[in-house]
PDB file of C-alpha atoms in Angstrom:
ATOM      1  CA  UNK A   1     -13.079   0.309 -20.941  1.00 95.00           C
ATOM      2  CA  UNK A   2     -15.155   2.875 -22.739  1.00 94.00           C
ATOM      3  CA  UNK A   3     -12.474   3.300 -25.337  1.00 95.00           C
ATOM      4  CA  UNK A   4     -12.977  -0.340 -26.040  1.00 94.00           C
ATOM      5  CA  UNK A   5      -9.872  -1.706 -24.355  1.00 96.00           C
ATOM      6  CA  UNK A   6     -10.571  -5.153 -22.700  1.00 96.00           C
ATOM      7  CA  UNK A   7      -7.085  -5.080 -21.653  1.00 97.00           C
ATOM      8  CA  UNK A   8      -4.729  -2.695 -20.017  1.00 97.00           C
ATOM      9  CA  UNK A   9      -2.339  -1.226 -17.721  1.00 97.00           C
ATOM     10  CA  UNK A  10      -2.489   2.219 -15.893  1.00 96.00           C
ATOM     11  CA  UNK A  11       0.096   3.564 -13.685  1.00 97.00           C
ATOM     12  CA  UNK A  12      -0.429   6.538 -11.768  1.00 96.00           C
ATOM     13  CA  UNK A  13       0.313   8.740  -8.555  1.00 96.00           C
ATOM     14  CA  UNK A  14      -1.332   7.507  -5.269  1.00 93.00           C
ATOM     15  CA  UNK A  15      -1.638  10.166  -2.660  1.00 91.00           C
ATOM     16  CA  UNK A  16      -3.184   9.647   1.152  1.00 87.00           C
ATOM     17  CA  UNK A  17      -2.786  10.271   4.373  1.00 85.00           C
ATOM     18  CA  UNK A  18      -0.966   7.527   6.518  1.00 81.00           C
ATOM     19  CA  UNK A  19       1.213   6.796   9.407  1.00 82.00           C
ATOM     20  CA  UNK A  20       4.935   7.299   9.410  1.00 83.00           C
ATOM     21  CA  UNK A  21       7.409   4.410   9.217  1.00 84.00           C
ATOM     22  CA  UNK A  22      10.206   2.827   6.790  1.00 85.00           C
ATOM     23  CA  UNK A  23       7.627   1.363   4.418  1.00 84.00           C
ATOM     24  CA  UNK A  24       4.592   3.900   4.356  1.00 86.00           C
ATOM     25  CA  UNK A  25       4.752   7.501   2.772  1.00 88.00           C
ATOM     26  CA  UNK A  26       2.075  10.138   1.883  1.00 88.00           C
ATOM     27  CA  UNK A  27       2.397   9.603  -1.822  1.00 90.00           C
ATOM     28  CA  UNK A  28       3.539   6.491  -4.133  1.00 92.00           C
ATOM     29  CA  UNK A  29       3.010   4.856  -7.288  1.00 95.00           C
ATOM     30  CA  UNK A  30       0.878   2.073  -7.783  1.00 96.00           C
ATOM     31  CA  UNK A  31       0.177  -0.080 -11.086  1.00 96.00           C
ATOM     32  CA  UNK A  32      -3.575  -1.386 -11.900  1.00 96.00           C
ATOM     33  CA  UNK A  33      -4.580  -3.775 -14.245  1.00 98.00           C
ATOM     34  CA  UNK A  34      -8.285  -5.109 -15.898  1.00 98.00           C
ATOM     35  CA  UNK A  35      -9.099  -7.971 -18.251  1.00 98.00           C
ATOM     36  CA  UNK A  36     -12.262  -8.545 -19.919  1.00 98.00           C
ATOM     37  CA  UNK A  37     -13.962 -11.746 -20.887  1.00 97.00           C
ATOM     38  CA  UNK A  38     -17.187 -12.121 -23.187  1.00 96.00           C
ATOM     39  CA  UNK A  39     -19.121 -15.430 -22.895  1.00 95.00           C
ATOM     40  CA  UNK A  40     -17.287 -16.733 -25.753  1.00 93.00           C
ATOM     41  CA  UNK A  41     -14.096 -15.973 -23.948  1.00 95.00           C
ATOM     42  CA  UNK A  42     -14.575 -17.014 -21.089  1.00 95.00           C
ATOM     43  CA  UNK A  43     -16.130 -20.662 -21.783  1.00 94.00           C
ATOM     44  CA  UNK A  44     -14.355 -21.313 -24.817  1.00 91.00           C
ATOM     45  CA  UNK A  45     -12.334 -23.903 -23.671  1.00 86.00           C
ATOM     46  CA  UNK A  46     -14.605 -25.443 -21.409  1.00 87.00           C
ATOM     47  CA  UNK A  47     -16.642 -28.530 -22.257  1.00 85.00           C
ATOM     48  CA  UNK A  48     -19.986 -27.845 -23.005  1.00 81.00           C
ATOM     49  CA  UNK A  49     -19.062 -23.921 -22.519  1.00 74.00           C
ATOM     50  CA  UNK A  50     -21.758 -22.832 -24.837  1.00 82.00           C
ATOM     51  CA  UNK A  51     -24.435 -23.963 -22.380  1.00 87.00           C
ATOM     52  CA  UNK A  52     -22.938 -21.307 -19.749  1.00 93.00           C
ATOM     53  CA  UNK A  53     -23.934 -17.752 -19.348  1.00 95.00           C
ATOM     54  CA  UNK A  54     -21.892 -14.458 -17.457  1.00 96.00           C
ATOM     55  CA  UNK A  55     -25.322 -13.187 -15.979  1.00 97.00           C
ATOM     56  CA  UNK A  56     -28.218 -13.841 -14.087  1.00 96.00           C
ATOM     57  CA  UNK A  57     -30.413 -12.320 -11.455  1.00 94.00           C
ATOM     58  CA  UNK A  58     -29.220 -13.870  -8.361  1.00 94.00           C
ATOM     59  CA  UNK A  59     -28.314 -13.005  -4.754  1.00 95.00           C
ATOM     60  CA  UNK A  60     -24.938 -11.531  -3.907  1.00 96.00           C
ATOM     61  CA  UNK A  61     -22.873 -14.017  -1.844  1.00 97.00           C
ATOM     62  CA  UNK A  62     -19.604 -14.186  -0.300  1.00 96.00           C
ATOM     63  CA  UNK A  63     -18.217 -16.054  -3.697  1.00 96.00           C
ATOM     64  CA  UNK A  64     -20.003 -13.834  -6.154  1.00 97.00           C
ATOM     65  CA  UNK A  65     -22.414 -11.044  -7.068  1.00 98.00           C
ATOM     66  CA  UNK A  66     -26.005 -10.955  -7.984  1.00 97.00           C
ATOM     67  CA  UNK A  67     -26.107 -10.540 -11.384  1.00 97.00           C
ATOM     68  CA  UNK A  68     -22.908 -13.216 -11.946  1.00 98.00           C
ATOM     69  CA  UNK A  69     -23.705 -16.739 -12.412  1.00 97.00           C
ATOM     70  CA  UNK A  70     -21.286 -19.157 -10.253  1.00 96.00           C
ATOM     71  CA  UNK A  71     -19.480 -20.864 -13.379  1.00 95.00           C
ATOM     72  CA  UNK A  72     -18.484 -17.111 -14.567  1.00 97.00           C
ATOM     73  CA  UNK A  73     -17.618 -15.549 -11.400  1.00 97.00           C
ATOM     74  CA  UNK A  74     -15.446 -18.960 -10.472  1.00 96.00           C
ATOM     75  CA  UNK A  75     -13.758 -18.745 -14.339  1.00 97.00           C
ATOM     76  CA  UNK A  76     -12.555 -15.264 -13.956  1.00 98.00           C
ATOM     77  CA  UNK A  77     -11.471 -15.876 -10.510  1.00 98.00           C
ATOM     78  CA  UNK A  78      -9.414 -18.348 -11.630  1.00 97.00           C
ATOM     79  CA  UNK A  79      -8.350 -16.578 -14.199  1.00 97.00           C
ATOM     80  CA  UNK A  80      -7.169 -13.811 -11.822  1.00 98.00           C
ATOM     81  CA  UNK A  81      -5.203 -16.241  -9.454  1.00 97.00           C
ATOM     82  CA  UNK A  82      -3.433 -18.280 -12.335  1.00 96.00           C
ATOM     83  CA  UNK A  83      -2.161 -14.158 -14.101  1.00 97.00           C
ATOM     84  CA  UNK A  84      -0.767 -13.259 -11.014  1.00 97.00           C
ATOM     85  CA  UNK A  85       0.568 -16.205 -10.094  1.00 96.00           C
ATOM     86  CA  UNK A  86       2.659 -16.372 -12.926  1.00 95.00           C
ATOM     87  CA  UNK A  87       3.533 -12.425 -12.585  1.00 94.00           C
ATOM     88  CA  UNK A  88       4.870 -13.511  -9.104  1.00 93.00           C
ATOM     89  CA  UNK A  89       6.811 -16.416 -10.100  1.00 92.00           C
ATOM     90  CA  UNK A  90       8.746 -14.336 -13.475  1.00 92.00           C
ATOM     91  CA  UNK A  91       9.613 -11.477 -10.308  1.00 90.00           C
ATOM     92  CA  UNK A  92      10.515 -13.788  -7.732  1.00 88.00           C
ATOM     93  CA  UNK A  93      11.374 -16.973  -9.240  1.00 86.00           C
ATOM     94  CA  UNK A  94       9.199 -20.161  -9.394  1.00 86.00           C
ATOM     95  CA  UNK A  95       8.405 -22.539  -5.997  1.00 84.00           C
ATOM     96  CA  UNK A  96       7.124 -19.307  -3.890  1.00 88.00           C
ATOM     97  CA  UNK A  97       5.121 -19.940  -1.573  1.00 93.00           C
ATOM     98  CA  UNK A  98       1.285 -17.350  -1.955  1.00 95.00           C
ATOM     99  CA  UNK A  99      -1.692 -17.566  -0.434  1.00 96.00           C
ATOM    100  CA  UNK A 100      -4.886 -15.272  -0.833  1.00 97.00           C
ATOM    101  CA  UNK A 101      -6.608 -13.513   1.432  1.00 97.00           C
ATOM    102  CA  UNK A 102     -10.572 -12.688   1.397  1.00 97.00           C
ATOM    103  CA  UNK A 103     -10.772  -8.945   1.918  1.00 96.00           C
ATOM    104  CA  UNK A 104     -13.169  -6.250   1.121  1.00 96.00           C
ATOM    105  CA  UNK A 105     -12.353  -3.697  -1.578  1.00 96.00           C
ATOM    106  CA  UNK A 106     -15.076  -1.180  -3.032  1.00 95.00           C
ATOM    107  CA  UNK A 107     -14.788  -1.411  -6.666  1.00 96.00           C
ATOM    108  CA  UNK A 108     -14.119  -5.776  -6.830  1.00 98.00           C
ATOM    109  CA  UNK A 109     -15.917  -8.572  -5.252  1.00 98.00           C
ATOM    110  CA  UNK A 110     -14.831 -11.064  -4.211  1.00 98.00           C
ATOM    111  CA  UNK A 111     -11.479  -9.897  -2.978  1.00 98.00           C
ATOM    112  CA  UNK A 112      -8.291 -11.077  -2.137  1.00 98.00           C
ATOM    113  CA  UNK A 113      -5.121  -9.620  -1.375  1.00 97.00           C
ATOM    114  CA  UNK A 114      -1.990 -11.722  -2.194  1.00 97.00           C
ATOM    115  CA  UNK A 115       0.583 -13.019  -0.098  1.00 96.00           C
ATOM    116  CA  UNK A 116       3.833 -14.534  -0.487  1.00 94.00           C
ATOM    117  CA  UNK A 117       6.159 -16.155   1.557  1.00 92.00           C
ATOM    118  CA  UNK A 118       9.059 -14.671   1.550  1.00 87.00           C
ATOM    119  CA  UNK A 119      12.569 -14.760   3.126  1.00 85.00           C
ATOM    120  CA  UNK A 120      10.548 -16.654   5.610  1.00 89.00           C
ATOM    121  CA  UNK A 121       7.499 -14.020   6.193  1.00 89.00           C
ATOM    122  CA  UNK A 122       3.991 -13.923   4.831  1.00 93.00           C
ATOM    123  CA  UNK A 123       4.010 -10.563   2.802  1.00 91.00           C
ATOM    124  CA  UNK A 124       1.257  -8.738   1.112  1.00 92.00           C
ATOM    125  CA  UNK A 125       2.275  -8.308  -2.272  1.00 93.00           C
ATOM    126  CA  UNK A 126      -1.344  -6.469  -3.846  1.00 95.00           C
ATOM    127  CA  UNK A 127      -4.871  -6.583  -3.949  1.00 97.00           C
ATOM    128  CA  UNK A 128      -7.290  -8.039  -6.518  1.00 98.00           C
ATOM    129  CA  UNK A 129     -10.996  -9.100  -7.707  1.00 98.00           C
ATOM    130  CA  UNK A 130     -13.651  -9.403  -9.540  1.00 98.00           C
ATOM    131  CA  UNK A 131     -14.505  -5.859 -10.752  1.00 98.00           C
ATOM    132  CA  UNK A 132     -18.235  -4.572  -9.569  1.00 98.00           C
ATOM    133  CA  UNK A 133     -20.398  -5.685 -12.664  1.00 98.00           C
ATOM    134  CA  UNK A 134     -22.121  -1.861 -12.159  1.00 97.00           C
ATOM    135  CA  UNK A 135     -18.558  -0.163 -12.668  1.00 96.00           C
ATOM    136  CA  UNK A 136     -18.232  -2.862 -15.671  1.00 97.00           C
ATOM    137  CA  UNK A 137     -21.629  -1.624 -16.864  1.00 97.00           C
ATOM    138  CA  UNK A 138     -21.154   2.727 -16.195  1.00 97.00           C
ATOM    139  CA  UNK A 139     -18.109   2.250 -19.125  1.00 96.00           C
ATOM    140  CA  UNK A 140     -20.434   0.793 -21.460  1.00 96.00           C
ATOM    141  CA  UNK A 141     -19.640  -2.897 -21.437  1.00 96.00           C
ATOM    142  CA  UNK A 142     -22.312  -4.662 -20.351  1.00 96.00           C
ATOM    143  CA  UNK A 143     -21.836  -8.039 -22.158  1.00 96.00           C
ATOM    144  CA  UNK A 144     -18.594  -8.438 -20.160  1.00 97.00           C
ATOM    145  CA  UNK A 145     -17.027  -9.681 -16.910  1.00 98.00           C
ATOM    146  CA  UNK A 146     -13.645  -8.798 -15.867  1.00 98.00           C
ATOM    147  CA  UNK A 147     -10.900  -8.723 -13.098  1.00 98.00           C
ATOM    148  CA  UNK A 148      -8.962  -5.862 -11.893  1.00 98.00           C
ATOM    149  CA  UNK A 149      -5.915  -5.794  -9.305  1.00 98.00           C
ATOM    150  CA  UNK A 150      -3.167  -3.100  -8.311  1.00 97.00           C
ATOM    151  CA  UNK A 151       0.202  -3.513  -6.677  1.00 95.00           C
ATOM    152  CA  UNK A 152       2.274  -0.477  -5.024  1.00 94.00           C
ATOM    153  CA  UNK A 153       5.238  -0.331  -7.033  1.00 95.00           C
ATOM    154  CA  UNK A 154       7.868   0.867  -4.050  1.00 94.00           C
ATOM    155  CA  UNK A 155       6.499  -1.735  -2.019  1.00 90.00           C
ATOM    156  CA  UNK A 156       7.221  -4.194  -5.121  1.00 93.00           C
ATOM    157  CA  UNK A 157      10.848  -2.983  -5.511  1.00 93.00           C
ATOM    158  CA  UNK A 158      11.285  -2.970  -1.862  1.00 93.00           C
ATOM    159  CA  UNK A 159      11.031  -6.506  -1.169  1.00 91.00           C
ATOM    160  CA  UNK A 160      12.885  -7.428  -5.165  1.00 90.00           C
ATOM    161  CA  UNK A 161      15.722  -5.004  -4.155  1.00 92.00           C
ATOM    162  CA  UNK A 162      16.093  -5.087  -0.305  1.00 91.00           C
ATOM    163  CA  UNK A 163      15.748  -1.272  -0.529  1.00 93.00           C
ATOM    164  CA  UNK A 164      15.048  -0.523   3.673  1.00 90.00           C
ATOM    165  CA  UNK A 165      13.085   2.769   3.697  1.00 90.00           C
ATOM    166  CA  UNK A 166      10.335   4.121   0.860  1.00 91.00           C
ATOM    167  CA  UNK A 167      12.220   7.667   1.493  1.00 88.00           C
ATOM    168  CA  UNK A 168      14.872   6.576  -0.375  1.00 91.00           C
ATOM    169  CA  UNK A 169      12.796   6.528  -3.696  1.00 92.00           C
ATOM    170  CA  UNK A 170      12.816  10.494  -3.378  1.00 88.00           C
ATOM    171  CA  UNK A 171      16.398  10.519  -2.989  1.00 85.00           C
ATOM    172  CA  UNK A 172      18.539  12.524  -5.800  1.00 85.00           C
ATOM    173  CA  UNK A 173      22.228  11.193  -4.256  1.00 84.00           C
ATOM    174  CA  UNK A 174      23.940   9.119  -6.904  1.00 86.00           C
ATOM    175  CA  UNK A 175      24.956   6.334  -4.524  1.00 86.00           C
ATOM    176  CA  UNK A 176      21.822   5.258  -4.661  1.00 89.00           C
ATOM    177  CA  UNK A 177      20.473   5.943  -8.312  1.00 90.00           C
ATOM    178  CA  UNK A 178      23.601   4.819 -10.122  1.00 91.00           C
ATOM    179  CA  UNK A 179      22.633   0.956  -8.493  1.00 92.00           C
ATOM    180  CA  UNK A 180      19.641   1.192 -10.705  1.00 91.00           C
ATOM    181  CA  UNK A 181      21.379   1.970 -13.901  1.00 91.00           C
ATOM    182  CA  UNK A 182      22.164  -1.315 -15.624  1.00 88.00           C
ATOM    183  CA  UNK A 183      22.574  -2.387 -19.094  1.00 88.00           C
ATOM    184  CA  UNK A 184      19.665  -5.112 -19.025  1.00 88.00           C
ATOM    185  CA  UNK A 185      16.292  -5.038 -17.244  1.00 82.00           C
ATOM    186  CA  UNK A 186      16.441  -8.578 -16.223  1.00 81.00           C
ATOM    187  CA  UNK A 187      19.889  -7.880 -14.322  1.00 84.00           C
ATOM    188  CA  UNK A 188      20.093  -9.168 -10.882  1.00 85.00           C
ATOM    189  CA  UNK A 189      20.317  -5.855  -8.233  1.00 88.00           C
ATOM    190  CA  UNK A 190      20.691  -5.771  -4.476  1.00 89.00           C
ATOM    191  CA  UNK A 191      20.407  -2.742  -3.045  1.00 92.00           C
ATOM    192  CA  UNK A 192      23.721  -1.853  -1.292  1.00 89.00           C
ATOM    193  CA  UNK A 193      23.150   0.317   1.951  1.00 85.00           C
ATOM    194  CA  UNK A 194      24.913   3.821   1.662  1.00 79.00           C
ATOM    195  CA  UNK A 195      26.926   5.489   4.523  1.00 69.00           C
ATOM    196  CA  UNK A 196      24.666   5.075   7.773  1.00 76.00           C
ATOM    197  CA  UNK A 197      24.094   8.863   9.199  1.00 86.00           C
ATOM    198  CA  UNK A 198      22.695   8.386  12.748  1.00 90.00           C
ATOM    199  CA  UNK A 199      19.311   9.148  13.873  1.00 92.00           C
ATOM    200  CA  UNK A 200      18.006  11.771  16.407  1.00 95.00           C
ATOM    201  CA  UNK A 201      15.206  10.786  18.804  1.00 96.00           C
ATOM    202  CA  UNK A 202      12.703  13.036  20.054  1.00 96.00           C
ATOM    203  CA  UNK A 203       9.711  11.943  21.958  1.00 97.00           C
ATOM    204  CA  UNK A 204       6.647  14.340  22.142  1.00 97.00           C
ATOM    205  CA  UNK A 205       3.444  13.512  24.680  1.00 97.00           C
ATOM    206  CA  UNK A 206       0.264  15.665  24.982  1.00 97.00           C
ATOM    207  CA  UNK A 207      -3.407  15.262  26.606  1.00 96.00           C
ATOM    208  CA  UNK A 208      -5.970  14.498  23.423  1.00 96.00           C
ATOM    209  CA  UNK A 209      -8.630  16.685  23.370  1.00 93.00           C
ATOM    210  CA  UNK A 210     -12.128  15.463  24.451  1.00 82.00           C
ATOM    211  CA  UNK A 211     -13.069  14.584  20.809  1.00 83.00           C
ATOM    212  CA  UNK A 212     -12.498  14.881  17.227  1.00 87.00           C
ATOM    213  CA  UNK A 213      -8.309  13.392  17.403  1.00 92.00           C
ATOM    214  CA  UNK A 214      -7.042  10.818  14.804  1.00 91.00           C
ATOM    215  CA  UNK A 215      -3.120   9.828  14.754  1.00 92.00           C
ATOM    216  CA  UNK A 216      -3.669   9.735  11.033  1.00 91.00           C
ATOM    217  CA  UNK A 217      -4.046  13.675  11.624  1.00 93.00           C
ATOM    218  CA  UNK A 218      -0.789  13.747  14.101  1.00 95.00           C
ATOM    219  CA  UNK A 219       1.377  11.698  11.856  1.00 94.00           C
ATOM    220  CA  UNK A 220      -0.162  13.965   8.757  1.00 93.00           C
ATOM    221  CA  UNK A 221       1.293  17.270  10.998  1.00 95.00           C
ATOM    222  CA  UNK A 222       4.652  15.672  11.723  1.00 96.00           C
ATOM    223  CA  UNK A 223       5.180  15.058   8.029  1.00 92.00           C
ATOM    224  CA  UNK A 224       3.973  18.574   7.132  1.00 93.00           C
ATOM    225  CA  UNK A 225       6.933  20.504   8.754  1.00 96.00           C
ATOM    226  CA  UNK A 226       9.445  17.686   9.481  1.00 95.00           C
ATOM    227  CA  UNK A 227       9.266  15.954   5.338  1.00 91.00           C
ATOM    228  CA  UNK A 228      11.915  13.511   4.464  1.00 88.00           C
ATOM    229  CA  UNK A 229      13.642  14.253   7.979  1.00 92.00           C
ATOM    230  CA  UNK A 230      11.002  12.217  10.221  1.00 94.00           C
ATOM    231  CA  UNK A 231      11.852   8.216   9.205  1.00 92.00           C
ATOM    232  CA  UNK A 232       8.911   6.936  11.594  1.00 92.00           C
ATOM    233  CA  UNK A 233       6.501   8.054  14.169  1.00 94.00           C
ATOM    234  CA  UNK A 234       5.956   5.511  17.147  1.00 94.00           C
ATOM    235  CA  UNK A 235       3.334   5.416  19.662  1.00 95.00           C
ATOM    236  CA  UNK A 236       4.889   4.967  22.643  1.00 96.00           C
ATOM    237  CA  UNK A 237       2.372   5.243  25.528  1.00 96.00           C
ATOM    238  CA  UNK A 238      -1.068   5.768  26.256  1.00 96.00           C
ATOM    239  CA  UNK A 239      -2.324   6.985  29.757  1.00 95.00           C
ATOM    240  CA  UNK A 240      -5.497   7.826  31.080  1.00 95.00           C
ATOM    241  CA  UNK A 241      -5.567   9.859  34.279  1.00 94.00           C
ATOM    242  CA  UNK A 242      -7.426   7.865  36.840  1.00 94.00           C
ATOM    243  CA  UNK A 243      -9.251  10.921  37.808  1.00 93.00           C
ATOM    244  CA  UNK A 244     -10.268  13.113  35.056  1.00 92.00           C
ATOM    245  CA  UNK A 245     -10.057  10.215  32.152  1.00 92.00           C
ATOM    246  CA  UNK A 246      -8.447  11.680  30.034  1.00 93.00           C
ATOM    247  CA  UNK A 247      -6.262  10.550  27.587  1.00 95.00           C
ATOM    248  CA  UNK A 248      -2.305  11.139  26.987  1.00 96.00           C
ATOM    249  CA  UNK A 249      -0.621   9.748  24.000  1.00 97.00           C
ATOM    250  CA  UNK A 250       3.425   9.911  23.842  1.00 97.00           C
ATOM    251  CA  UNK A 251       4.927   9.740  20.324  1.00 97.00           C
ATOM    252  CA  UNK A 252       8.802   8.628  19.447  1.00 96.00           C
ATOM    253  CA  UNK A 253      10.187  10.643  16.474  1.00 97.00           C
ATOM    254  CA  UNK A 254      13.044   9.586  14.536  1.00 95.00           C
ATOM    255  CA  UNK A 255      14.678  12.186  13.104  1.00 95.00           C
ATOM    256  CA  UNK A 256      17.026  11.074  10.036  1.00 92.00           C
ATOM    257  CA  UNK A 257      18.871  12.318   6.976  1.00 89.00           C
ATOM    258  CA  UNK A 258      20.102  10.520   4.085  1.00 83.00           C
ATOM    259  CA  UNK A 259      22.722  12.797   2.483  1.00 83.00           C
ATOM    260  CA  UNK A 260      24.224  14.643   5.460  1.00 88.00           C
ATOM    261  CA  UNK A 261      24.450  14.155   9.426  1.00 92.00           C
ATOM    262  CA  UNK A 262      21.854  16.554  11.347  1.00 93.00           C
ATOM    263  CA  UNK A 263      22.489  18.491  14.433  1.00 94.00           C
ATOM    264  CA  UNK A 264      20.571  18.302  17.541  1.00 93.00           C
ATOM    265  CA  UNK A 265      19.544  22.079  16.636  1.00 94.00           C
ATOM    266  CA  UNK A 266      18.190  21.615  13.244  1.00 95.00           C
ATOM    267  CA  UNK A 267      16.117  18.899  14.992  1.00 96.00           C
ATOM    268  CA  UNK A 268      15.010  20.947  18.069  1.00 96.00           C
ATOM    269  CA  UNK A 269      13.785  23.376  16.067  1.00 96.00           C
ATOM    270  CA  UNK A 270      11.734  21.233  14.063  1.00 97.00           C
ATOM    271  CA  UNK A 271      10.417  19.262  16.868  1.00 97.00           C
ATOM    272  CA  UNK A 272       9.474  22.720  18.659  1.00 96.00           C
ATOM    273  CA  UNK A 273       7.224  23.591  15.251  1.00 97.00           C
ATOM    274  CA  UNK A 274       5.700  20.402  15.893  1.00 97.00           C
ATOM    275  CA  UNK A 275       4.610  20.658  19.298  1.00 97.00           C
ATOM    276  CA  UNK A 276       3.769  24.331  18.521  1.00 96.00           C
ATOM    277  CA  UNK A 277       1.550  22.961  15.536  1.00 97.00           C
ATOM    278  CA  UNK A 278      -0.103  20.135  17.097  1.00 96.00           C
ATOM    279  CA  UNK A 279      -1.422  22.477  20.458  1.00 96.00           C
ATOM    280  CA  UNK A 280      -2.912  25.012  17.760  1.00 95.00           C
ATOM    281  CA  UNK A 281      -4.151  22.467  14.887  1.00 95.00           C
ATOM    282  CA  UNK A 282      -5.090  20.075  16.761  1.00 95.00           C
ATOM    283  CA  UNK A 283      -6.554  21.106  20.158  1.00 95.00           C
ATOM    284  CA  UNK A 284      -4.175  18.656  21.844  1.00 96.00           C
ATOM    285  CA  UNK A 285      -2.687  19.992  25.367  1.00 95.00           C
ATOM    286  CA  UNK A 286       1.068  19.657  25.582  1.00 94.00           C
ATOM    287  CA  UNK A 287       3.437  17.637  27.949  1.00 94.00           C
ATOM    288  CA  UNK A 288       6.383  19.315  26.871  1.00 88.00           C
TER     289      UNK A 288
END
């Protein structure tokens, strides 16, 4: 926006710390988008639009912020909704089903994260807004409004391709990159499942320490030392001692390998460097 762009595309590495399962991994790409409107764009095609302004010194509300008037904040809103509809309807066809969600996101308001029915399940597709007019105004462009949204790209191809797990975007075995190679973009692919290794199951339980735990921290360990081998990380159980309240938590691990069957030893050993790992890293006592 500084540059002077009122209209653009960045697509960059996301990294953070999350739970394990088939559609969530510590790192992935996601896409982000702005558009810019001056008063003359934005009211140009409404009647009387030269009587409207972008700004005033309001209150901030649940449909708009303090220094937007309601006309602009409404425009660009609409705006918004009608650019991604359209995105939505050129990826998935037309006749899809969305609906938006109010949600709170630190650098838009109002928010809304997008959902579409599909394959006969609500699905959250990306979140969007109206960008924070002080953001807007720290690059220099204070005679503008503007939207902003961002979509994770594996969790777009995902549902277009019916690829199962987000590991196998970090796969390097040609069974599953050669699908992708096609002569036209706009080529119809389904993902076609590769040769179904089994999965080993390990379960793990400990007592939580008396403070200071987060599952975000567990799931964060697991990944550490097991990688691409742990699929997903269930909680299976909570129990709290009826005398000395305290807490047990007993985690499911599924152990699983894309390119190759694994043995019960490679596992063990991983499993017993997790258990060693969460005693001394996290303070947790061990069940095992």
């Amino acid at each position: 926006m500084h540059s002077g762009l009122d209209a653009f595309l960045v697509v960059g590495d996301v990294y953070r710390r999350d739970t394990i399962d088939r559609s969530h991994y510590p790192i992935f790409h996601q896409m982000e988008a702005v558009q810019l409107f001056s008063n003359h764009e934005l009211f140009r095609n409404i009647k009387d639009g030269e009587s409207f302004q972008l700004f005033e010194e309001g209150h901030r509300t649940a449909h708009k912020q303090e220094t937007h008037t309601m006309e602009a904040a409404k425009l660009v809103e609409f705006s918004l909704k009608q650019v991604l509809t359209k995105l939505i309807n050129h990826l998935f066809g037309d006749g899809l089903e969305v609906r938006w969600v109010d949600c709170y996101f630190p650098f838009t308001h109002p928010s809304f994260e997008m959902e579409i029915k599909y394959q006969g399940e609500w699905i959250e597709i990306l979140g969007c807004g109206v960008m924070e007019q002080q953001l807007v105004n720290s690059a220099g462009v204070q005679d503008k409004i503007g939207w902003a949204f961002g979509l994770g790209l594996e969790r777009l191809a995902m549902i277009l391709y019916d690829i199962p797990d987000i590991r196998l975007f970090w796969s390097e075995d040609d069974r599953f990159l050669k699908q992708f190679c096609i002569p036209h973009i706009d080529q119809n692919i389904k993902f076609q499942p590769l040769s179904k290794y089994p999965p080993l199951i390990n379960d793990i339980a400990f007592w939580l320490p008396s403070e200071k735990y987060s599952e975000n921290d567990f799931c964060e360990l697991v990944r550490n030392i097991g990688g691409d081998l742990v699929e997903k990380v269930d909680l299976i159980d909570k129990f709290t001692h009826p005398k000395t309240k305290k807490v047990s938590h007993c985690y499911r691990i599924t152990y699983r390998h894309f390119e190759r069957t694994l043995s019960q030893e490679e596992v063990h050993n991983v499993h017993q460097a997790i258990q060693k790992s969460a005693v001394k890293e996290l303070g947790v006592e061990g069940r095992f």
